[in-house]
Coordinates of C-alpha atoms and ligand atoms in Angstrom, one line a residue:
M1 CA -14.1 9.7 25.2
L2 CA -10.7 8.7 24.0
K3 CA -9.6 10.6 21.0
I4 CA -8.9 8.0 18.3
S5 CA -8.0 9.0 14.7
E6 CA -6.3 7.9 11.6
A7 CA -2.7 8.4 10.6
N8 CA -1.3 7.7 7.2
F9 CA 2.4 6.6 6.5
D10 CA 3.8 6.9 3.0
G11 CA 6.5 4.9 1.8
L12 CA 9.4 6.9 0.8
V13 CA 10.5 5.9 -2.8
G14 CA 14.0 4.4 -2.6
P15 CA 16.9 5.4 -4.6
T16 CA 16.9 2.2 -6.8
H17 CA 13.4 2.7 -8.2
H18 CA 13.3 1.2 -11.6
Y19 CA 11.1 -0.6 -14.0
A20 CA 11.9 -4.2 -14.0
G21 CA 8.7 -6.0 -15.2
L22 CA 8.9 -8.3 -12.2
S23 CA 5.1 -8.5 -11.4
F24 CA 3.2 -10.8 -13.8
G25 CA -0.4 -9.9 -13.3
N26 CA 0.3 -6.3 -12.7
V27 CA -0.2 -4.9 -16.3
A28 CA 1.6 -1.5 -15.6
S29 CA 4.7 -3.4 -14.3
T30 CA 4.7 -5.7 -17.4
R31 CA 3.9 -2.8 -19.9
N32 CA 6.7 -0.5 -18.7
A33 CA 9.3 -3.1 -18.2
K34 CA 12.8 -1.7 -19.1
L35 CA 11.7 2.0 -19.6
H36 CA 14.1 4.2 -17.9
S37 CA 12.8 5.4 -14.4
Q38 CA 13.5 9.0 -12.6
P39 CA 14.1 8.0 -9.0
K40 CA 14.5 11.5 -7.9
K41 CA 11.4 12.6 -9.3
A42 CA 9.5 9.6 -8.0
A43 CA 10.6 10.4 -4.4
L44 CA 9.8 14.1 -4.6
Q45 CA 6.2 13.2 -6.0
G46 CA 5.6 10.9 -3.1
I47 CA 6.7 13.5 -0.6
A48 CA 4.6 16.2 -2.3
K49 CA 1.6 14.0 -1.9
A50 CA 2.3 13.2 1.8
A51 CA 2.9 16.7 2.6
K52 CA -0.4 17.8 1.0
L53 CA -2.2 15.3 3.3
R54 CA -0.5 16.9 6.3
D55 CA -1.6 20.4 5.0
L56 CA -5.3 19.1 4.9
G57 CA -4.9 18.7 8.6
L58 CA -4.4 14.8 8.7
D59 CA -1.7 12.9 10.8
Q60 CA 1.1 12.1 8.2
G61 CA 4.2 10.0 8.6
I62 CA 6.5 8.2 6.2
L63 CA 8.0 4.8 6.2
P64 CA 11.7 4.3 5.1
P65 CA 12.7 2.4 2.1
L66 CA 14.4 -0.9 2.7
R67 CA 18.1 -1.1 2.0
R68 CA 18.9 -2.4 -1.5
P69 CA 20.6 -4.1 -3.2
R70 CA 20.2 -7.4 -1.4
L71 CA 23.8 -8.7 -1.9
D72 CA 23.2 -11.2 0.9
T73 CA 20.4 -12.8 -1.3
L74 CA 22.8 -13.0 -4.3
R75 CA 25.4 -14.5 -2.1
S76 CA 23.0 -17.1 -0.9
L77 CA 22.3 -17.9 -4.5
G78 CA 25.9 -18.7 -5.3
F79 CA 27.4 -15.3 -6.5
S80 CA 30.6 -14.8 -4.8
G81 CA 33.6 -12.7 -4.6
S82 CA 33.8 -9.0 -3.9
D83 CA 30.5 -6.9 -3.9
A84 CA 31.5 -5.6 -7.3
S85 CA 32.0 -9.1 -8.8
V86 CA 28.7 -10.4 -7.2
I87 CA 26.9 -7.6 -8.9
E88 CA 28.7 -8.1 -12.2
R89 CA 28.2 -11.8 -12.3
A90 CA 24.5 -11.6 -11.5
A91 CA 24.1 -9.0 -14.1
K92 CA 25.6 -11.3 -16.7
S93 CA 23.9 -14.6 -15.8
V94 CA 20.4 -13.7 -14.5
P95 CA 19.7 -9.9 -15.0
Q96 CA 16.2 -10.3 -13.6
L97 CA 17.6 -11.5 -10.4
L98 CA 19.8 -8.4 -10.0
S99 CA 16.7 -6.3 -10.8
A100 CA 14.8 -8.1 -8.1
C101 CA 17.5 -7.5 -5.6
Y102 CA 17.6 -4.0 -6.4
S103 CA 13.8 -3.4 -6.5
A104 CA 12.5 -0.4 -4.5
S105 CA 9.1 -2.2 -4.3
S106 CA 9.1 -1.5 -0.5
M107 CA 7.7 2.0 -1.3
W108 CA 4.2 0.3 -1.7
V109 CA 3.6 0.1 1.9
A110 CA -0.1 -0.8 1.7
N111 CA 1.8 -4.3 1.2
A112 CA 4.0 -3.7 4.2
A113 CA 1.7 -5.2 6.9
T114 CA -1.9 -5.7 8.2
F115 CA -2.8 -3.2 10.9
S116 CA -5.6 -3.9 13.4
P117 CA -6.3 -1.0 16.0
S118 CA -6.6 -1.6 19.5
C119 CA -10.4 -1.0 19.6
D120 CA -10.9 -4.0 17.3
S121 CA -8.7 -6.5 19.2
A122 CA -9.8 -8.7 22.3
D123 CA -6.6 -7.7 24.3
G124 CA -7.0 -3.8 23.5
R125 CA -3.6 -3.6 21.8
V126 CA -2.5 -2.6 18.2
H127 CA -1.7 -5.6 16.1
L128 CA 0.6 -5.7 13.2
T129 CA 1.6 -8.6 10.8
P130 CA 4.2 -7.9 8.0
A131 CA 3.0 -9.3 4.8
N132 CA 5.0 -12.3 3.5
L133 CA 4.6 -11.1 -0.2
S134 CA 5.4 -14.7 -1.2
S135 CA 3.7 -14.5 -4.6
K136 CA 6.7 -12.4 -6.2
F137 CA 10.1 -13.1 -5.5
H138 CA 11.4 -9.5 -5.4
R139 CA 8.7 -8.8 -2.8
S140 CA 9.3 -11.8 -0.7
L141 CA 12.6 -10.1 0.1
E142 CA 10.7 -7.4 2.0
P143 CA 8.9 -8.8 5.1
K144 CA 12.0 -9.5 7.4
Q145 CA 13.4 -6.0 7.0
T146 CA 9.8 -4.6 7.1
G147 CA 9.2 -6.3 10.6
V148 CA 12.4 -4.9 12.0
N149 CA 11.4 -1.4 10.9
L150 CA 7.9 -1.6 12.1
R151 CA 9.1 -2.9 15.5
R152 CA 11.4 0.1 15.9
I153 CA 8.7 2.5 14.7
F154 CA 5.8 1.3 16.7
N155 CA 7.6 0.5 19.7
G156 CA 6.2 -0.2 23.2
P157 CA 3.5 -2.3 25.1
E158 CA 0.8 -0.9 23.1
F159 CA 1.9 -2.8 20.0
V160 CA 1.9 -6.6 19.2
H161 CA 4.2 -7.4 16.4
H162 CA 3.5 -10.9 14.7
E163 CA 5.8 -12.8 12.4
P164 CA 4.7 -12.9 8.8
V165 CA 2.3 -15.8 8.0
V166 CA 3.9 -18.9 6.4
P167 CA 4.9 -18.2 2.9
Q168 CA 2.8 -21.0 1.4
F169 CA -0.2 -19.0 2.3
G170 CA 0.2 -15.9 0.3
D171 CA -0.4 -12.5 2.1
E172 CA -0.3 -9.2 0.6
G173 CA -1.1 -7.1 3.7
A174 CA -3.4 -4.0 4.0
A175 CA -3.9 -3.9 0.1
N176 CA -6.4 -6.7 0.6
H177 CA -7.8 -5.7 3.8
I178 CA -10.6 -3.0 4.3
R179 CA -11.5 -1.7 7.8
L180 CA -14.9 -0.3 8.1
A181 CA -16.4 1.4 11.3
G182 CA -19.0 3.7 12.3
R183 CA -16.4 6.2 13.2
H184 CA -12.7 5.4 13.3
G185 CA -12.6 4.9 17.0
E186 CA -15.4 2.4 17.1
A187 CA -15.0 -1.3 17.1
G188 CA -14.7 -2.0 13.3
L189 CA -15.5 -4.6 10.8
E190 CA -12.3 -5.9 9.2
I191 CA -12.8 -7.3 5.7
F192 CA -10.2 -9.6 4.5
V193 CA -10.4 -10.0 0.6
F194 CA -8.8 -13.0 -0.7
G195 CA -8.1 -14.3 -4.3
G196 CA -8.0 -18.1 -3.6
S197 CA -7.3 -21.0 -1.2
I198 CA -4.3 -23.3 -0.8
L199 CA -6.1 -26.0 1.3
Q200 CA -9.7 -25.8 -0.5
D201 CA -8.4 -25.0 -3.8
G202 CA -11.4 -26.7 -5.5
N203 CA -14.0 -24.7 -3.6
F204 CA -13.3 -21.4 -5.2
Q205 CA -13.6 -20.1 -8.7
K206 CA -10.0 -19.2 -9.9
P207 CA -8.6 -16.6 -12.2
K208 CA -7.5 -18.2 -15.6
K209 CA -4.9 -15.8 -16.6
Y210 CA -3.1 -14.3 -13.7
P211 CA -2.3 -15.7 -10.2
A212 CA -4.3 -14.7 -7.1
R213 CA -1.8 -13.4 -4.7
Q214 CA -3.9 -13.7 -1.3
A215 CA -4.9 -16.9 0.2
V216 CA -7.9 -17.0 2.5
E217 CA -5.9 -19.2 5.0
A218 CA -3.6 -16.1 5.4
S219 CA -6.5 -13.9 6.0
E220 CA -7.9 -16.3 8.7
A221 CA -4.7 -16.5 10.3
I222 CA -4.3 -12.8 10.7
A223 CA -7.8 -12.4 12.0
N224 CA -7.0 -15.1 14.6
T225 CA -3.7 -13.7 15.8
H226 CA -5.0 -10.1 15.8
E227 CA -7.7 -11.3 18.2
L228 CA -10.7 -9.9 16.3
D229 CA -13.8 -11.1 17.4
L230 CA -16.1 -13.1 15.1
E231 CA -18.6 -10.3 14.6
G232 CA -15.6 -8.0 13.6
R233 CA -14.4 -10.0 10.8
L234 CA -15.5 -11.0 7.2
F235 CA -13.8 -12.9 4.4
I236 CA -14.8 -12.0 0.8
Q237 CA -13.5 -13.3 -2.5
Q238 CA -12.1 -11.1 -5.0
N239 CA -13.7 -11.3 -8.4
P240 CA -11.5 -13.6 -10.3
D241 CA -12.3 -11.8 -13.8
A242 CA -11.0 -8.7 -12.2
I243 CA -7.7 -10.5 -11.3
D244 CA -7.5 -11.6 -14.8
S245 CA -8.1 -7.9 -16.0
G246 CA -5.1 -6.8 -13.8
V247 CA -6.6 -6.3 -10.4
F248 CA -3.6 -8.0 -8.7
H249 CA -4.6 -6.3 -5.3
N250 CA -8.0 -5.6 -4.1
D251 CA -7.1 -2.0 -3.5
V252 CA -7.2 -1.4 -7.2
V253 CA -11.0 -1.8 -7.3
S254 CA -12.3 -0.7 -3.8
V255 CA -11.5 1.6 -0.9
G256 CA -13.1 1.9 2.4
N257 CA -13.1 4.5 5.1
E258 CA -15.2 4.7 8.2
N259 CA -18.7 4.0 7.1
V260 CA -18.2 4.4 3.4
L261 CA -17.1 1.7 0.9
F262 CA -16.4 3.0 -2.4
L263 CA -16.0 0.3 -5.1
H264 CA -16.4 -0.8 -8.6
E265 CA -19.4 -3.0 -9.6
R266 CA -16.9 -5.9 -10.6
A267 CA -14.7 -5.8 -7.4
F268 CA -16.1 -8.9 -5.6
F269 CA -17.0 -12.4 -6.6
Q270 CA -21.0 -12.4 -6.5
Q271 CA -20.8 -8.8 -5.5
S272 CA -24.6 -8.5 -4.4
F273 CA -24.1 -11.2 -2.1
A274 CA -20.9 -9.9 -0.8
L275 CA -22.4 -6.4 -0.1
E276 CA -25.3 -8.0 1.7
S277 CA -23.0 -9.9 4.0
I278 CA -21.2 -6.6 5.0
R279 CA -24.7 -5.0 5.6
R280 CA -25.7 -8.1 7.9
A281 CA -22.5 -7.8 9.8
W282 CA -22.7 -4.0 10.2
R283 CA -22.5 -2.8 13.8
G284 CA -21.4 0.8 13.3
S285 CA -23.1 3.7 15.1
R286 CA -23.9 5.5 11.6
D287 CA -25.6 3.9 8.6
F288 CA -23.2 1.8 6.1
L289 CA -22.9 3.5 2.9
V290 CA -21.9 1.8 -0.5
V291 CA -20.9 4.1 -3.2
E292 CA -20.8 1.7 -6.3
I293 CA -19.6 2.8 -9.6
L294 CA -21.2 0.6 -12.3
D295 CA -19.3 -0.8 -15.4
S296 CA -21.5 1.2 -17.7
E297 CA -20.2 4.3 -16.1
V298 CA -16.5 3.4 -15.7
S299 CA -15.5 0.1 -17.2
L300 CA -13.2 -2.0 -15.2
E301 CA -10.6 -1.4 -17.8
D302 CA -10.8 2.4 -17.3
A303 CA -10.8 1.8 -13.4
I304 CA -7.5 0.0 -13.7
S305 CA -5.9 2.3 -16.1
S306 CA -6.9 5.4 -14.1
Y307 CA -6.6 3.6 -10.7
L308 CA -9.9 5.4 -9.5
F309 CA -10.3 3.1 -6.6
N310 CA -6.6 3.0 -5.6
S311 CA -7.5 6.5 -4.4
Q312 CA -7.2 7.3 -0.7
L313 CA -10.5 8.1 1.0
V314 CA -9.9 10.1 3.9
T315 CA -12.1 11.9 6.7
L316 CA -11.1 15.5 6.9
P317 CA -10.9 17.5 10.1
E318 CA -14.0 19.0 11.6
N319 CA -15.3 22.0 9.5
S320 CA -17.1 25.1 10.7
E321 CA -20.5 23.3 10.6
G322 CA -19.0 20.6 13.0
D323 CA -19.1 18.0 10.2
H324 CA -16.4 15.6 9.1
S325 CA -16.6 15.2 5.3
M326 CA -14.4 13.0 3.2
A327 CA -11.9 13.5 0.5
L328 CA -10.6 11.5 -2.3
I329 CA -6.9 11.6 -3.1
C330 CA -6.7 10.5 -6.8
P331 CA -3.9 10.1 -9.3
E332 CA -3.7 12.5 -12.1
E333 CA -4.7 9.7 -14.4
C334 CA -8.3 10.0 -13.0
R335 CA -8.5 13.7 -14.0
E336 CA -7.3 12.8 -17.6
N337 CA -10.1 10.2 -18.3
P338 CA -13.2 11.9 -19.0
K339 CA -15.5 9.2 -17.8
V340 CA -13.6 8.8 -14.6
K341 CA -13.4 12.4 -13.9
A342 CA -17.2 12.7 -14.6
A343 CA -17.9 9.8 -12.2
I344 CA -15.7 11.5 -9.4
E345 CA -17.7 14.8 -10.0
R346 CA -21.1 12.9 -9.7
V347 CA -20.1 11.3 -6.4
I348 CA -18.9 14.5 -5.0
S349 CA -22.1 16.4 -6.0
E350 CA -24.5 13.8 -4.4
A351 CA -25.7 14.6 -0.8
S352 CA -26.1 11.0 -0.2
N353 CA -22.5 10.4 0.7
P354 CA -19.9 12.4 2.7
I355 CA -17.3 12.5 -0.1
Q356 CA -17.1 16.2 -0.9
E357 CA -13.8 16.9 -2.5
V358 CA -11.1 15.7 -4.7
H359 CA -7.3 16.2 -4.9
Y360 CA -5.3 15.1 -7.7
F361 CA -1.6 14.1 -7.5
D362 CA 1.1 13.2 -10.1
V363 CA 2.6 10.2 -8.7
R364 CA 3.2 8.8 -12.3
E365 CA 6.7 7.3 -11.5
S366 CA 5.0 4.8 -9.2
M367 CA 1.9 4.4 -11.2
R368 CA 4.2 3.1 -14.1
N369 CA 4.9 0.2 -11.7
G370 CA 1.4 -0.3 -10.8
G371 CA 1.3 1.7 -7.4
G372 CA -1.3 4.5 -7.0
P373 CA -1.8 6.9 -4.0
A374 CA -3.3 4.1 -1.7
C375 CA -0.5 1.6 -2.7
L376 CA 2.0 4.3 -1.4
R377 CA 0.4 4.5 2.0
F378 CA 0.0 2.4 5.1
R379 CA -2.6 3.5 7.6
G380 CA -3.5 3.1 11.1
V381 CA -6.2 4.1 13.8
F382 CA -4.5 5.2 17.1
T383 CA -5.6 6.5 20.5
S384 CA -3.5 9.6 21.5
D385 CA -1.4 7.5 23.8
E386 CA -0.5 5.0 21.0
K387 CA 0.3 8.0 18.7
K388 CA 2.8 9.3 21.3
A389 CA 4.4 5.9 21.4
V390 CA 5.4 6.0 17.6
H391 CA 8.9 6.8 16.8
P392 CA 8.8 10.6 16.5
G393 CA 11.3 10.9 13.7
I394 CA 8.9 9.5 11.1
W395 CA 6.3 12.3 11.3
L396 CA 6.3 14.5 8.4
S397 CA 6.6 18.0 9.9
S398 CA 7.4 20.7 7.2
E399 CA 10.9 20.7 8.7
R400 CA 11.3 16.9 8.1
E401 CA 9.7 17.4 4.6
Q402 CA 12.4 20.1 3.8
A403 CA 15.2 17.7 5.3
L404 CA 13.9 14.9 3.1
I405 CA 13.6 16.9 -0.1
T406 CA 17.3 18.1 0.5
W407 CA 18.4 14.4 1.3
V408 CA 16.7 13.3 -2.0
N409 CA 18.3 16.0 -4.0
R410 CA 21.6 15.3 -2.5
H411 CA 21.6 11.3 -3.2
Y412 CA 19.1 10.5 -5.9
R413 CA 20.0 9.9 -9.5
D414 CA 17.8 11.6 -12.0
R415 CA 17.5 8.5 -14.3
L416 CA 18.0 4.9 -13.9
S417 CA 17.9 2.0 -16.3
F418 CA 18.9 -1.6 -16.0
D419 CA 22.4 -1.0 -17.2
D420 CA 23.0 1.3 -14.3
L421 CA 22.4 -1.6 -11.9
R422 CA 25.6 -3.1 -13.1
D423 CA 27.6 -0.1 -11.9
P424 CA 29.2 -0.9 -8.5
K425 CA 29.2 2.7 -7.9
L426 CA 25.4 2.7 -7.6
F427 CA 25.7 0.3 -4.8
L428 CA 28.0 2.6 -2.8
E429 CA 25.7 5.7 -3.6
V430 CA 22.5 4.1 -2.4
T431 CA 24.3 2.7 0.8
A432 CA 25.5 6.2 1.6
A433 CA 21.9 7.6 0.9
L434 CA 20.3 5.2 3.3
D435 CA 23.1 5.8 6.1
D436 CA 22.3 9.5 5.7
L437 CA 18.5 8.7 6.0
E438 CA 19.2 7.4 9.4
R439 CA 20.2 10.8 10.6
V440 CA 17.2 12.5 9.0
L441 CA 14.7 10.1 10.7
S442 CA 17.0 9.4 13.7
L443 CA 16.3 5.7 13.2
P444 CA 18.5 2.8 12.3
L445 CA 17.3 1.3 9.1
A446 CA 17.0 -2.6 8.1
Ligands
SUG501 O1 3.5 -5.8 -6.1 N1 4.7 -3.5 -8.4 C1 4.2 -3.7 -7.1 C2 3.0 -2.9 -7.0 C3 2.2 -2.9 -5.8 C4 1.0 -2.0 -5.6 N2 0.4 -2.2 -4.3 C5 -0.9 -1.9 -4.1 N3 -1.7 -2.2 -5.0 N4 -1.3 -2.0 -2.8 C6 3.5 -5.2 -7.2 O2 3.1 -5.6 -8.3 C7 6.6 -3.8 -9.9 C8 8.1 -3.9 -9.8 C9 8.8 -4.0 -11.2 O3 8.3 -4.6 -12.1 O4 9.8 -3.3 -11.4 C10 6.0 -4.1 -8.5 O5 6.6 -4.7 -7.7

């Protein structure tokens, strides 16, 4: 049998990480707008998490940050002159625009693309579609560059790269996509979770306060272009009340891994019906297991503030009994909330599910902008030949981890606030940093 396994790729936090309040509907982004950020600390927190997963025996890579600022965008919007004067003029007349063009939001690589492994697609190839991220201006600047980087990293006849879905149909990538399977290497069930519809708006209950970012039409297009068979795809609506409580992506309230779906009671619209449709569609070699946390145990509010379900759920390498148990990779905020911590301990103690350990990580710099452990990672399932075709420079060996730490310490500022974005020296600094990263990763960067 072919060896097929999962690999995780963490988004490296870029040197312009700051808090700009750009994501209405993402309560952390709004709450922390204009706080000063700590880019160096943020990047080191992310590298430490990724390195720990490697140390647990998992395949771990990184994805590079996108080059910022986007002076080309500012010029296209009418700011002209030297680089320094483009920055100066934008800072004076539309500061939020300068922030958007400086945003390091590409760190949340769960939004980079949707990935379907070769065992799910009719043509037996890996399919990738960069998310258009059209619902937020600063994020809509990502897909073109993301597409270029993904093509360079996943390069070869094994990989099919699609264009992003048309921007009218909002798509947020893997953050709204859950792949379940008996084992990673079996044909899976790809669940596309959407918030609303563009063409059949009246047919769906809508959130009242915050926007639904994912359109069902985008999800359907991706299932089609990725050549998923009809039994291998399912479309489920997000709970609009959850969106209104701050669940801007479905990965804030659910996470799946192999045959386990770990989710909050209020994740999906008409949840018991949604879970029943997954059970009916299930075709895995092992039983499908739902680990559902009731509102009475952890309220939706606590789930959102702790990011319990934005934990990564990973299958660990075989243990001495020949079993593969699972681990939760949680943010520190989960340990600090007594109800959440108790719920995690209960899940781990129960023999009815394979989740047997928890690891807590301080990724607070990212959390303050609404990005937990699962937001910071892009994952894929690969055969050994596909894995060999991945650009070698992005795997996180301990040597590359050290090289990245040295690179961050050399180039990143300790602290950044909006006023620092006006400084043309910052532009030169971050350009030099990304040029140098090309050397560390042996990869030209978009
Ligand atoms: O799109 N925050 C990101 C967080 C993305 C989290 N990803 C997942 N859940 N998968 C967003 O809202 C905030 C930027 C700012 O305000 O500075 C931001 O873009």
